[in-house]
Structures are given as C-alpha cells and as structure tokens.
PDB file of C-alpha atoms in Angstrom:
ATOM      1  CA  MET A   1    -104.280 109.992 165.806  1.00  0.00           C
ATOM      2  CA  ASP A   2    -107.166 111.207 167.983  1.00  0.00           C
ATOM      3  CA  THR A   3    -107.704 114.943 167.497  1.00  0.00           C
ATOM      4  CA  ASN A   4    -110.852 115.075 169.649  1.00  0.00           C
ATOM      5  CA  ARG A   5    -109.123 114.399 172.970  1.00  0.00           C
ATOM      6  CA  LYS A   6    -110.385 116.073 176.099  1.00  0.00           C
ATOM      7  CA  GLN A   7    -108.440 119.001 177.497  1.00  0.00           C
ATOM      8  CA  THR A   8    -106.758 117.244 180.444  1.00  0.00           C
ATOM      9  CA  ASP A   9    -103.255 116.955 181.819  1.00  0.00           C
ATOM     10  CA  MET A  10    -101.376 113.723 182.549  1.00  0.00           C
ATOM     11  CA  THR A  11    -103.220 113.148 185.843  1.00  0.00           C
ATOM     12  CA  GLY A  12    -106.620 113.378 184.176  1.00  0.00           C
ATOM     13  CA  LYS A  13    -107.538 116.678 185.798  1.00  0.00           C
ATOM     14  CA  LYS A  14    -109.112 119.406 183.706  1.00  0.00           C
ATOM     15  CA  LEU A  15    -106.774 122.160 182.670  1.00  0.00           C
ATOM     16  CA  ARG A  16    -107.539 125.505 184.232  1.00  0.00           C
ATOM     17  CA  THR A  17    -108.238 128.457 182.043  1.00  0.00           C
ATOM     18  CA  PRO A  18    -105.786 131.238 182.748  1.00  0.00           C
ATOM     19  CA  SER A  19    -107.069 134.085 184.866  1.00  0.00           C
ATOM     20  CA  TYR A  20    -105.371 137.328 185.743  1.00  0.00           C
ATOM     21  CA  LYS A  21    -105.790 139.471 188.804  1.00  0.00           C
ATOM     22  CA  TYR A  22    -105.497 143.241 188.857  1.00  0.00           C
ATOM     23  CA  SER A  23    -105.732 145.646 191.743  1.00  0.00           C
ATOM     24  CA  PHE A  24    -106.153 149.401 191.906  1.00  0.00           C
ATOM     25  CA  ARG A  25    -106.603 152.095 194.488  1.00  0.00           C
ATOM     26  CA  LEU A  26    -109.262 154.761 194.707  1.00  0.00           C
ATOM     27  CA  ASN A  27    -109.239 158.005 196.611  1.00  0.00           C
ATOM     28  CA  GLU A  28    -112.200 158.965 198.804  1.00  0.00           C
ATOM     29  CA  GLU A  29    -114.086 160.795 196.044  1.00  0.00           C
ATOM     30  CA  GLN A  30    -113.616 157.942 193.562  1.00  0.00           C
ATOM     31  CA  HIS A  31    -114.633 155.408 196.189  1.00  0.00           C
ATOM     32  CA  LEU A  32    -117.892 157.250 196.868  1.00  0.00           C
ATOM     33  CA  ARG A  33    -118.611 157.496 193.135  1.00  0.00           C
ATOM     34  CA  PHE A  34    -117.808 153.789 192.670  1.00  0.00           C
ATOM     35  CA  ASN A  35    -120.188 152.802 195.478  1.00  0.00           C
ATOM     36  CA  GLU A  36    -122.863 155.043 193.978  1.00  0.00           C
ATOM     37  CA  LEU A  37    -122.501 153.317 190.597  1.00  0.00           C
ATOM     38  CA  LEU A  38    -122.672 149.914 192.278  1.00  0.00           C
ATOM     39  CA  THR A  39    -125.846 150.894 194.094  1.00  0.00           C
ATOM     40  CA  LYS A  40    -127.488 152.260 190.933  1.00  0.00           C
ATOM     41  CA  ALA A  41    -126.630 149.076 189.050  1.00  0.00           C
ATOM     42  CA  GLY A  42    -127.902 146.949 191.925  1.00  0.00           C
ATOM     43  CA  SER A  43    -124.856 144.691 191.902  1.00  0.00           C
ATOM     44  CA  GLU A  44    -123.348 145.376 195.323  1.00  0.00           C
ATOM     45  CA  HIS A  45    -122.877 141.644 195.861  1.00  0.00           C
ATOM     46  CA  ASN A  46    -120.645 141.108 192.801  1.00  0.00           C
ATOM     47  CA  ARG A  47    -118.135 143.899 192.434  1.00  0.00           C
ATOM     48  CA  SER A  48    -115.714 142.052 190.167  1.00  0.00           C
ATOM     49  CA  ARG A  49    -118.338 141.283 187.517  1.00  0.00           C
ATOM     50  CA  PHE A  50    -119.523 144.894 187.646  1.00  0.00           C
ATOM     51  CA  ILE A  51    -115.968 146.203 187.145  1.00  0.00           C
ATOM     52  CA  VAL A  52    -115.245 143.874 184.212  1.00  0.00           C
ATOM     53  CA  LYS A  53    -118.513 144.755 182.476  1.00  0.00           C
ATOM     54  CA  ARG A  54    -117.848 148.487 182.933  1.00  0.00           C
ATOM     55  CA  ILE A  55    -114.252 148.285 181.680  1.00  0.00           C
ATOM     56  CA  PHE A  56    -115.157 146.451 178.480  1.00  0.00           C
ATOM     57  CA  GLY A  57    -118.416 148.327 177.945  1.00  0.00           C
ATOM     58  CA  GLU A  58    -120.496 145.164 177.978  1.00  0.00           C
ATOM     59  CA  GLU A  59    -124.168 145.295 178.826  1.00  0.00           C
ATOM     60  CA  PHE A  60    -125.144 143.878 182.171  1.00  0.00           C
ATOM     61  CA  VAL A  61    -128.593 143.228 183.533  1.00  0.00           C
ATOM     62  CA  VAL A  62    -129.541 143.286 187.173  1.00  0.00           C
ATOM     63  CA  VAL A  63    -132.691 141.419 188.130  1.00  0.00           C
ATOM     64  CA  LYS A  64    -134.417 142.898 191.135  1.00  0.00           C
ATOM     65  CA  ARG A  65    -137.070 140.938 192.988  1.00  0.00           C
ATOM     66  CA  ASP A  66    -140.128 142.656 194.317  1.00  0.00           C
ATOM     67  CA  PRO A  67    -141.451 140.890 197.453  1.00  0.00           C
ATOM     68  CA  SER A  68    -145.055 141.802 196.647  1.00  0.00           C
ATOM     69  CA  LYS A  69    -144.778 140.114 193.236  1.00  0.00           C
ATOM     70  CA  VAL A  70    -143.315 136.990 194.830  1.00  0.00           C
ATOM     71  CA  GLN A  71    -146.296 136.807 197.199  1.00  0.00           C
ATOM     72  CA  PHE A  72    -148.690 137.358 194.286  1.00  0.00           C
ATOM     73  CA  VAL A  73    -147.124 134.519 192.281  1.00  0.00           C
ATOM     74  CA  ALA A  74    -147.259 132.223 195.324  1.00  0.00           C
ATOM     75  CA  ARG A  75    -150.979 132.930 195.785  1.00  0.00           C
ATOM     76  CA  LEU A  76    -151.608 132.465 192.068  1.00  0.00           C
ATOM     77  CA  ASN A  77    -149.844 129.096 192.148  1.00  0.00           C
ATOM     78  CA  ASP A  78    -151.910 128.066 195.180  1.00  0.00           C
ATOM     79  CA  PHE A  79    -155.086 129.047 193.320  1.00  0.00           C
ATOM     80  CA  TYR A  80    -153.979 127.005 190.301  1.00  0.00           C
ATOM     81  CA  PHE A  81    -153.264 123.941 192.469  1.00  0.00           C
ATOM     82  CA  GLN A  82    -156.746 124.192 194.022  1.00  0.00           C
ATOM     83  CA  PHE A  83    -158.267 123.933 190.529  1.00  0.00           C
ATOM     84  CA  GLN A  84    -155.977 121.023 189.746  1.00  0.00           C
ATOM     85  CA  LYS A  85    -157.105 119.199 192.909  1.00  0.00           C
ATOM     86  CA  LEU A  86    -160.724 119.793 191.942  1.00  0.00           C
ATOM     87  CA  GLY A  87    -160.059 118.317 188.484  1.00  0.00           C
ATOM     88  CA  ASN A  88    -158.284 115.312 189.973  1.00  0.00           C
ATOM     89  CA  ASN A  89    -161.186 114.670 192.346  1.00  0.00           C
ATOM     90  CA  CYS A  90    -163.756 114.926 189.549  1.00  0.00           C
ATOM     91  CA  ALA A  91    -161.937 112.531 187.201  1.00  0.00           C
ATOM     92  CA  PRO A  92    -163.134 109.332 188.989  1.00  0.00           C
ATOM     93  CA  VAL A  93    -166.728 110.630 188.927  1.00  0.00           C
ATOM     94  CA  LYS A  94    -166.621 110.947 185.126  1.00  0.00           C
ATOM     95  CA  ALA A  95    -165.536 107.311 184.825  1.00  0.00           C
ATOM     96  CA  ILE A  96    -168.781 106.075 186.415  1.00  0.00           C
TER      97      ILE A  96
END
C-alpha cells in the first residue's frame, strides 16, 4: 500500500485547505481607531492579514520603501556596471 500518495481527490485536483470567513461591525469610534492602527502598521493594503495577526498576537513586519534609497541603489548599481564594463574591455588587452 502506498502511504506517500499526493493529497488529491478522484479528479486529480488538489484538495483545498479549509478556510473560514468571519465578519464583524464597528461603530464610528472603533472604525477610526482601526484605521489609525492600520496606518501606523503601514498595512492599509492588506486588512485581513493585519486583523489575523492582531487577533492571534503574532508579530508582523511591514517593509516600507524609501524612494531616495531606491534611487541611491540604482545609481550604485550603474556605477558597479561601469566598472564591470571597464574590466571586460581590459581583459582582451591582457591576453596580448
């Protein structure tokens, strides 16, 4: 008997993991506080993950991107590629 079979049904499709949906209502004061917490956490785009992490007390990390750092990294990469081009152009000269 094969005990290492894949988790599929008779049609060969993967079985879905069960998921449960809950809903709740907030009054105006709670809604404002909830939006404030979302803004502080920086996760306005993913409310459901924020709620689940808060309910179960799990740690969540929000990565914020700074546009000035992105520009700095782009310039640094460009600088690196200029040195690489210089090395590639000098390699045939060394062979002579």
